[in-house]
Coordinates of C-alpha atoms in Angstrom, one line a residue:
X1054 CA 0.0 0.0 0.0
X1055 CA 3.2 2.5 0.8
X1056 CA 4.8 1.3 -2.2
X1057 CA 1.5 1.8 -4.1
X1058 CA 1.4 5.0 -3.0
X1059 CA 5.2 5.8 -3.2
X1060 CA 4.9 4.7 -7.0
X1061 CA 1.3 7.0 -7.4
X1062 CA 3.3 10.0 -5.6
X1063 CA 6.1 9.7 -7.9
X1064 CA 4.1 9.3 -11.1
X1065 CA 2.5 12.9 -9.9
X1066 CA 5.7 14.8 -8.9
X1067 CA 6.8 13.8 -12.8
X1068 CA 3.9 15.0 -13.8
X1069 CA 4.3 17.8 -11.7
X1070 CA 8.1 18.7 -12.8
X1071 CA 6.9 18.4 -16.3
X1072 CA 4.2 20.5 -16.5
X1073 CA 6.4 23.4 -14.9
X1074 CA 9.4 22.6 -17.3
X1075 CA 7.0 23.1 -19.9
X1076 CA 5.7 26.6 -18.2
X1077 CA 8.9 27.8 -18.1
X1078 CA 10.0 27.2 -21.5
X1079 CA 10.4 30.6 -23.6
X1080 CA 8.0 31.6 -25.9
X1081 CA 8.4 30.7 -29.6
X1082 CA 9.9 33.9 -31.3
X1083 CA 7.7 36.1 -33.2
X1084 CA 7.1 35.3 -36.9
X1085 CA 9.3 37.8 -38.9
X1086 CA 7.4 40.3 -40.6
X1087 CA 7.3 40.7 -44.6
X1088 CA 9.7 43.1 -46.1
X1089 CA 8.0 46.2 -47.1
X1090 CA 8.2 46.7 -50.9
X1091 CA 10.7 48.5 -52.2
X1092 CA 8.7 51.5 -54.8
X1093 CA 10.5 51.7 -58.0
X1094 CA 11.8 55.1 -58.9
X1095 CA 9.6 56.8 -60.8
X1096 CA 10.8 57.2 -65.0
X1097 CA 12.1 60.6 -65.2
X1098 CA 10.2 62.8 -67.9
X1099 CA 12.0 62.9 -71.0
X1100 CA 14.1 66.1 -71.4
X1101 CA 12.2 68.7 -73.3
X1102 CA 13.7 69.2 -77.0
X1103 CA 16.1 71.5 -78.4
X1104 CA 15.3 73.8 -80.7
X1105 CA 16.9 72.2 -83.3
X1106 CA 15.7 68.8 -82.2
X1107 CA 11.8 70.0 -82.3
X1108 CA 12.0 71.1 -85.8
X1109 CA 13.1 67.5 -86.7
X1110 CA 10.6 66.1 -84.6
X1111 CA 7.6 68.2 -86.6
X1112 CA 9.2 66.7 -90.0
X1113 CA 9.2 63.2 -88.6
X1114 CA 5.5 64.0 -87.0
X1115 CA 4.4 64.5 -90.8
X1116 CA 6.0 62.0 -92.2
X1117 CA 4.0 59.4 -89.8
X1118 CA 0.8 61.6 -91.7
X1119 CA 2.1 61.0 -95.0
X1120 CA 2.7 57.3 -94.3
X1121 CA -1.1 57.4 -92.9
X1122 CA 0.7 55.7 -89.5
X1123 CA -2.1 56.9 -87.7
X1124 CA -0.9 55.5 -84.4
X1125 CA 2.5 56.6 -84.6
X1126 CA 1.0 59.7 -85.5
X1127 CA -1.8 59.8 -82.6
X1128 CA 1.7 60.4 -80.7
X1129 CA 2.6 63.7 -81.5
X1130 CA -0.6 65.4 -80.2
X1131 CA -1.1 65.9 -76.5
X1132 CA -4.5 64.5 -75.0
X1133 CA -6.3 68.2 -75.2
X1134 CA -5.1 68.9 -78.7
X1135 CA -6.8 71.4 -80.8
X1136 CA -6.8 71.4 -84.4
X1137 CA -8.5 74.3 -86.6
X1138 CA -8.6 74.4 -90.1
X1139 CA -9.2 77.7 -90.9
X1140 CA -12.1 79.5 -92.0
X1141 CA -12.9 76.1 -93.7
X1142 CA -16.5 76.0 -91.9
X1143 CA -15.8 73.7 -89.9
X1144 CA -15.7 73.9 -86.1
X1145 CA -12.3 73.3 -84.4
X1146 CA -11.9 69.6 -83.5
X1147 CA -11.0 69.1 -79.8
X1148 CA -9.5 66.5 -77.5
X1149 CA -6.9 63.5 -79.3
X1150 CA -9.9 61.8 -80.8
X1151 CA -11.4 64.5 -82.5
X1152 CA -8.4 65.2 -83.4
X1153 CA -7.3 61.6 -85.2
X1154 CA -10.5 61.5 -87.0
X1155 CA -9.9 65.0 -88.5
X1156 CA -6.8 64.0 -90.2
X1157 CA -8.3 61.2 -91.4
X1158 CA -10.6 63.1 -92.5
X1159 CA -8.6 64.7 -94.7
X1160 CA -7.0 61.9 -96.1
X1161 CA -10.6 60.6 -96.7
X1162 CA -10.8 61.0 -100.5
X1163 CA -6.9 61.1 -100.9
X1164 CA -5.3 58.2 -100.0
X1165 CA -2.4 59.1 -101.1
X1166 CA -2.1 62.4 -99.8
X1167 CA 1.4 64.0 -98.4
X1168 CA 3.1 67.2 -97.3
X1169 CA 6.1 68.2 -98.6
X1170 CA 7.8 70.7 -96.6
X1171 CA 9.1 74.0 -98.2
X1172 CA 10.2 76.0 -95.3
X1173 CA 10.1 75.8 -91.4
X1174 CA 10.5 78.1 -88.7
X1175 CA 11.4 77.1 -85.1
X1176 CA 10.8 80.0 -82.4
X1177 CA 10.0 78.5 -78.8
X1178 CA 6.9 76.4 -79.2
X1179 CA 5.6 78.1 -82.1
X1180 CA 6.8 76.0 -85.2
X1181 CA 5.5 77.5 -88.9
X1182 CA 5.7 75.5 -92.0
X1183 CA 4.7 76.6 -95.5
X1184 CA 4.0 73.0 -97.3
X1185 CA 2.9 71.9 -100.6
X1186 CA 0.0 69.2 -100.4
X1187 CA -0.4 66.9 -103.4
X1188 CA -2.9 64.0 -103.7
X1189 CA -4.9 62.1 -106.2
X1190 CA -8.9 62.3 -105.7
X1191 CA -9.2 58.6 -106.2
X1192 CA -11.9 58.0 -103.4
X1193 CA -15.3 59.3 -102.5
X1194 CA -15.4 62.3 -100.1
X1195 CA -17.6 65.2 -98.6
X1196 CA -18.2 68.3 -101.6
X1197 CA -18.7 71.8 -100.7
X1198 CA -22.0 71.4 -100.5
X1199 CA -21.8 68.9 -97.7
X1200 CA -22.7 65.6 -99.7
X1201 CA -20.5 62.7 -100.9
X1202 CA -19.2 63.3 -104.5
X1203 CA -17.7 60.4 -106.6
X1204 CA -13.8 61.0 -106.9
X1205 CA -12.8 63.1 -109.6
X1206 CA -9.4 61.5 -110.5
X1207 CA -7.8 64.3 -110.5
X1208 CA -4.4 65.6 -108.8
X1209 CA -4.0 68.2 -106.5
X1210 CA -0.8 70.3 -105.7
X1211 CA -1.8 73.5 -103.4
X1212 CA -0.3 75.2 -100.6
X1213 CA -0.2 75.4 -97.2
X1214 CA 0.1 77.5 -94.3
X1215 CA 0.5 75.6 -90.9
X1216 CA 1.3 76.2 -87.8
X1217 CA 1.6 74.7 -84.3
X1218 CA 1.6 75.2 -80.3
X1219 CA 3.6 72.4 -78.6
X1220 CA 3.7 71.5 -74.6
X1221 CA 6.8 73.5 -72.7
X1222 CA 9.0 70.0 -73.9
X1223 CA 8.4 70.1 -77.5
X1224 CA 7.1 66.7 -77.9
X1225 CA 3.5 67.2 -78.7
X1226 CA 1.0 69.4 -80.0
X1227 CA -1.2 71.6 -78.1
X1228 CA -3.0 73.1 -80.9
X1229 CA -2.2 73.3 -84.5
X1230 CA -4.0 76.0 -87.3
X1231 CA -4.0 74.6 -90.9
X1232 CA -4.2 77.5 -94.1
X1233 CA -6.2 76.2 -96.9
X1234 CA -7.0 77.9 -100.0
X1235 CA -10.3 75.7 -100.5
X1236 CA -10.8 78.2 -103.6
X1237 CA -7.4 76.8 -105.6
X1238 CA -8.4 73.3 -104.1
X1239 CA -11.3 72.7 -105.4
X1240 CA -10.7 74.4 -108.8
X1241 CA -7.9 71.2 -109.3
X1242 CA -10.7 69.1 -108.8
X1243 CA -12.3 71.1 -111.5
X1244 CA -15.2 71.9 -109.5
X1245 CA -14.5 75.8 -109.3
X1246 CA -14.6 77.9 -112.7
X1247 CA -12.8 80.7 -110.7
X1248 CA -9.2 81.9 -111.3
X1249 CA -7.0 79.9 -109.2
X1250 CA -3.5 78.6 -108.5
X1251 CA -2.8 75.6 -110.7
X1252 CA -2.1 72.1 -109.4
X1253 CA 1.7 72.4 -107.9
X1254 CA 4.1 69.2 -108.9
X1255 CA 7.1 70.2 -107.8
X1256 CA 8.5 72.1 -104.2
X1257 CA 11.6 72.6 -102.9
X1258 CA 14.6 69.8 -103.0
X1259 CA 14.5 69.8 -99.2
X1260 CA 12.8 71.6 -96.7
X1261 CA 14.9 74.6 -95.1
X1262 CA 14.7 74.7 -91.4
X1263 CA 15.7 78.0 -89.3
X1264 CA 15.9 78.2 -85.4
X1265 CA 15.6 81.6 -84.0
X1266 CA 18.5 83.3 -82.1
X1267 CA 16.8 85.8 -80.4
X1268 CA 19.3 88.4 -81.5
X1269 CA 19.2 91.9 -82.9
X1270 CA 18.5 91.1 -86.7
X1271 CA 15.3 89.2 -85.6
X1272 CA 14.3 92.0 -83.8
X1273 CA 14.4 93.8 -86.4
X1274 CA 13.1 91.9 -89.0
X1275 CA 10.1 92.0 -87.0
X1276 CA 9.9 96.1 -86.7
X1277 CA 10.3 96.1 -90.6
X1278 CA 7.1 93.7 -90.5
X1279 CA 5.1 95.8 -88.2
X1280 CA 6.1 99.0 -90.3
X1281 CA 5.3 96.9 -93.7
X1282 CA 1.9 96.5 -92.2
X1283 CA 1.2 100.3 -90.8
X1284 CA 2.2 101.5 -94.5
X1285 CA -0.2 98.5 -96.0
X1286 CA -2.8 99.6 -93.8
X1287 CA -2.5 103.4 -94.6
X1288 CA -2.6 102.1 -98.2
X1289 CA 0.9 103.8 -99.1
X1290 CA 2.4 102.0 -102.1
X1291 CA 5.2 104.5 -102.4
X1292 CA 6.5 103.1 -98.6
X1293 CA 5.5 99.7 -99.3
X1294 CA 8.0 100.0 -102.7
X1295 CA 10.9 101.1 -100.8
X1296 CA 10.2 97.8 -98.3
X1297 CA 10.6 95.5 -101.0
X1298 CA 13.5 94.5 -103.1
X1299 CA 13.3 95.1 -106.7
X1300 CA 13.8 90.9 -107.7
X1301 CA 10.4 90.5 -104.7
X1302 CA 8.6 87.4 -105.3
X1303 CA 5.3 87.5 -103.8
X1304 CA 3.6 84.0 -103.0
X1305 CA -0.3 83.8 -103.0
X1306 CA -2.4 80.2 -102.4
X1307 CA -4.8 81.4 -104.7
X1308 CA -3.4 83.2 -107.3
X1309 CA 0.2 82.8 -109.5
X1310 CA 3.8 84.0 -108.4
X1311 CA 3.8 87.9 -108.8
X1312 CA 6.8 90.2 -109.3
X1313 CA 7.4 93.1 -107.0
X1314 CA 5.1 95.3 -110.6
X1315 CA 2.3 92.9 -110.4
X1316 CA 1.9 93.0 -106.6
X1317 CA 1.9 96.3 -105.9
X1318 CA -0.3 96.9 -109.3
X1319 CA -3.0 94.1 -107.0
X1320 CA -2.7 96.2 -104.2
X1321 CA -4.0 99.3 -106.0
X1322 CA -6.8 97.6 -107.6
X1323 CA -8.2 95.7 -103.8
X1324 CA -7.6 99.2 -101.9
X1325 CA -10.2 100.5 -104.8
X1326 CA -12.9 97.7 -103.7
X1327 CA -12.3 98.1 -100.3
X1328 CA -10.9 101.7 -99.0
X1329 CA -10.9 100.6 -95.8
X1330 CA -9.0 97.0 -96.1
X1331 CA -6.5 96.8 -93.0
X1332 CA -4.6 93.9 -91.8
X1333 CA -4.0 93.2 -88.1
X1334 CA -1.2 90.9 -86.7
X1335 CA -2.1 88.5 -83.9
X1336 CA 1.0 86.7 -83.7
X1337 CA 4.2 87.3 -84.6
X1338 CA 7.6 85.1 -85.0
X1339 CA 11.1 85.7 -86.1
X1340 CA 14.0 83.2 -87.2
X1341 CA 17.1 83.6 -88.6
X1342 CA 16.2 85.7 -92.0
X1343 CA 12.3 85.2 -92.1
X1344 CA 9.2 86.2 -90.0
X1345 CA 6.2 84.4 -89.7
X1346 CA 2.7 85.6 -88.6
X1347 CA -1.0 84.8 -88.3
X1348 CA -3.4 87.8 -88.6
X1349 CA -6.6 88.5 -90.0
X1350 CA -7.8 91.0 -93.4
X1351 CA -10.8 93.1 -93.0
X1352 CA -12.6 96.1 -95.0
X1353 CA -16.0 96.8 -96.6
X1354 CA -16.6 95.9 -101.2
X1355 CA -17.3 99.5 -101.1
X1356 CA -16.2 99.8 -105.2
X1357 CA -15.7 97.9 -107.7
X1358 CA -12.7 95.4 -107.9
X1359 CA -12.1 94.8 -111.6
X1360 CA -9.1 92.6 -111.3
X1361 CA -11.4 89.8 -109.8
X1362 CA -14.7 91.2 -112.3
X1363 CA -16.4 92.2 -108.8
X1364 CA -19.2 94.7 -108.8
X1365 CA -19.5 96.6 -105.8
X1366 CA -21.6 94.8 -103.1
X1367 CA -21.3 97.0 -100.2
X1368 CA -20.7 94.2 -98.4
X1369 CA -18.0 93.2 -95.6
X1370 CA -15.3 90.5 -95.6
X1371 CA -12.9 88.9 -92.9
X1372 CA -10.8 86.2 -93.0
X1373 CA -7.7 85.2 -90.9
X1374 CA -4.3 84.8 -92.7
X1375 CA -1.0 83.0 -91.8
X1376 CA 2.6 85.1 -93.8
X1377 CA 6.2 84.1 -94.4
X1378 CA 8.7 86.5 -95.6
X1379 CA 12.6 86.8 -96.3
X1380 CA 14.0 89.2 -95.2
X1381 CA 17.4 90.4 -97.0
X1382 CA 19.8 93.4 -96.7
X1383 CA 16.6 95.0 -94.6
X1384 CA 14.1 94.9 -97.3
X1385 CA 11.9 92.1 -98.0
X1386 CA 12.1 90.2 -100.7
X1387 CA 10.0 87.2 -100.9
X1388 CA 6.4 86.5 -99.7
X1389 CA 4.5 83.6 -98.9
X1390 CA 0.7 84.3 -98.0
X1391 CA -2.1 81.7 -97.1
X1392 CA -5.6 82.0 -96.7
X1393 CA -8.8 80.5 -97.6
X1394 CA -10.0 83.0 -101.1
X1395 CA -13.6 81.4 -100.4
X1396 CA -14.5 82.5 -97.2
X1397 CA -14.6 86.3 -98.8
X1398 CA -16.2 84.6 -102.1
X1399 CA -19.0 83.5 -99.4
X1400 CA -19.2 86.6 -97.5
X1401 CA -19.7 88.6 -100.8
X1402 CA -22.1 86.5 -101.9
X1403 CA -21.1 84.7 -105.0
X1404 CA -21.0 81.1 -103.7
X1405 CA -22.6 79.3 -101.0
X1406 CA -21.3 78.5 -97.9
X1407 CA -19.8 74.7 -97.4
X1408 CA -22.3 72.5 -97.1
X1409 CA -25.3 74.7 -97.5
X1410 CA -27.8 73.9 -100.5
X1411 CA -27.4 75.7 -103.4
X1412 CA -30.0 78.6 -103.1
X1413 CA -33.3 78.3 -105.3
X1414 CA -34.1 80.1 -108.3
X1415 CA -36.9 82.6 -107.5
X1416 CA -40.3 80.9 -109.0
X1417 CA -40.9 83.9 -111.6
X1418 CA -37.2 83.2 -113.3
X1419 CA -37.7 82.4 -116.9
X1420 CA -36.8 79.0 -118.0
X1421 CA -33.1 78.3 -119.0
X1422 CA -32.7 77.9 -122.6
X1423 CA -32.0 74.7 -124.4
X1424 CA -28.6 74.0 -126.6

């Protein structure tokens, strides 16, 4: 019975001993905590471009156009682009889509369609081109009168005036203003019986690009430009002759090349139908030997204009223009002027405007004759 119990009081003081042991062991260490993720540097921003660098980058940004690489292309506009073609009729299109499709657009019933580029100028993030456009109509596409016409067949060649906001790096396009002479355009296509600038073939070699210094000649480049433009708008020929050089060569996207004769002879004859014509810059830009600007013409048909067979209409015009010209020895002596010749033809009343019906012959006309 002692043993019994000896061998029962045992068994309990191991059991005892054990269960203390196992209260005194130490505590199992504390699961080690994940490693907090590393962030991965943030991609710088690209560096913005140099000025020589962005008037590459505009070439190579047309050439995606011309190769219709309409991604690639999607690239070079920012996501709140602007485009505006110019008194064309069309609202300006707005945001990167609108955008896209409007350059397809224009491709629509060209599919062949390219820019050459004559000249460019590179001043901060204003760039201004002058281009030659050339094309076959070989598709379908909008008229003037805002239905689908079958394609002509016919070849293009007309010039234009473009020019473009980028973002503070140069590498996209804020908002962009194209110069179309819709007047010479659609006269190639035959659709136009008004004088106009024939179909172009052939541009320049290779496009000439100039970067501005910012130095003294600019400058005053630019006060000859602003005093060429007092003495246009005070309709003084006799100042205007002594700005040009005698070999001028005056640039027009609706009309043939004129000599410095034949300009100032044009001049005379538009001051007649409109004694109050004046031009007004907006925006100015100089580089190297050239300055560019965007302005708008204005005045009232308050005589007649015989050069362009107009009767007096009493009626007023406006229409924005974009202007290159070369600058040498302080006089200038070649001009390249782009605007759209049918927004005045609409505003005076001898066409309709785009994509308006034609108007209706009043019910007492007489009856066209036969033959």
């Amino acid at each position: 019975m002692n043993r019994m119990s000896s061998l029962v009081g045992l068994a309990c003081s191991a059991l005892l001993t054990l269960a203390a042991c196992k209260k005194e062991e130490a505590p199992p260490p504390p699961a080690p905590k994940p490693e907090a993720k590393k962030e991965e540097p943030k991609p710088e921003p690209p560096k913005p471009l140099a000025a020589a660098e962005r008037g590459q980058w505009y070439l190579d940004c047309w050439s995606k156009f011309n190769s219709k690489a309409w991604d690639d292309f999607k690239k070079c506009f920012a996501a709140d682009a602007e485009t505006d073609d110019v008194d064309s009729g069309m609202p300006p299109a707005k945001g990167i889509d609108a955008v896209m499709e409007r350059a397809k657009f224009h491709a629509q019933g060209f599919p062949d369609v390219m820019g050459e580029a004559q000249l460019v100028l590179v001043s901060g993030n204003t760039i201004m081109g002058a281009w030659l456009v050339k094309g076959t109509n070989s598709e379908k596409m909008m008229g003037m009168d805002g239905k689908e016409m079958a394609p002509t067949g016919k070849k293009v060649g007309f010039l234009l005036g473009h020019v473009v906001q980028t973002s503070e790096d140069g590498r996209s396009v804020v908002k962009e203003w194209g110069f179309v002479d819709m007047g010479s355009m659609s006269g190639q296509l035959g659709l136009n019986p008004a004088p106009h600038r024939p179909a172009m073939e052939k541009g320049a070699d290779a496009p000439t690009v100039v970067v501005a210094a910012d130095d003294q000649k600019e400058k005053d480049n630019l006060a000859l430009v602003a005093k060429e433009t007092e003495a246009y708008n005070k309709h003084d020929a006799k100042a205007l002759a002594e700005m040009y050089t005698d070999d001028l060569v005056w640039t027009e996207a609706a009309m043939p090349d004129m000599d410095k004769k034949a300009m100032l002879k044009g001049l005379a004859g538009m001051w007649k139908g409109f004694s109050d014509m004046k031009i007004t810059s907006e925006m100015s830009i100089a580089a190297g030997d050239f300055v560019g600007e965007v302005g708008t013409m204005a005045g009232t048909n308050d005589g007649d204009y015989p050069d362009m067979k107009l009767k007096k209409t009493g009626k007023t015009v406006s229409g924005r223009y974009m202007r290159i010209v070369k600058i040498e020895g302080g006089k200038i002596k070649q001009s390249w002027l782009f605007y759209n010749s049918m927004v005045w033809a609409v505003q005076l009343g001898l066409v309709p405007a785009p994509g308006a019906p034609p108007a209706e012959a009043p019910k007492d006309a007489p009856a066209p004759k036969k033959g």
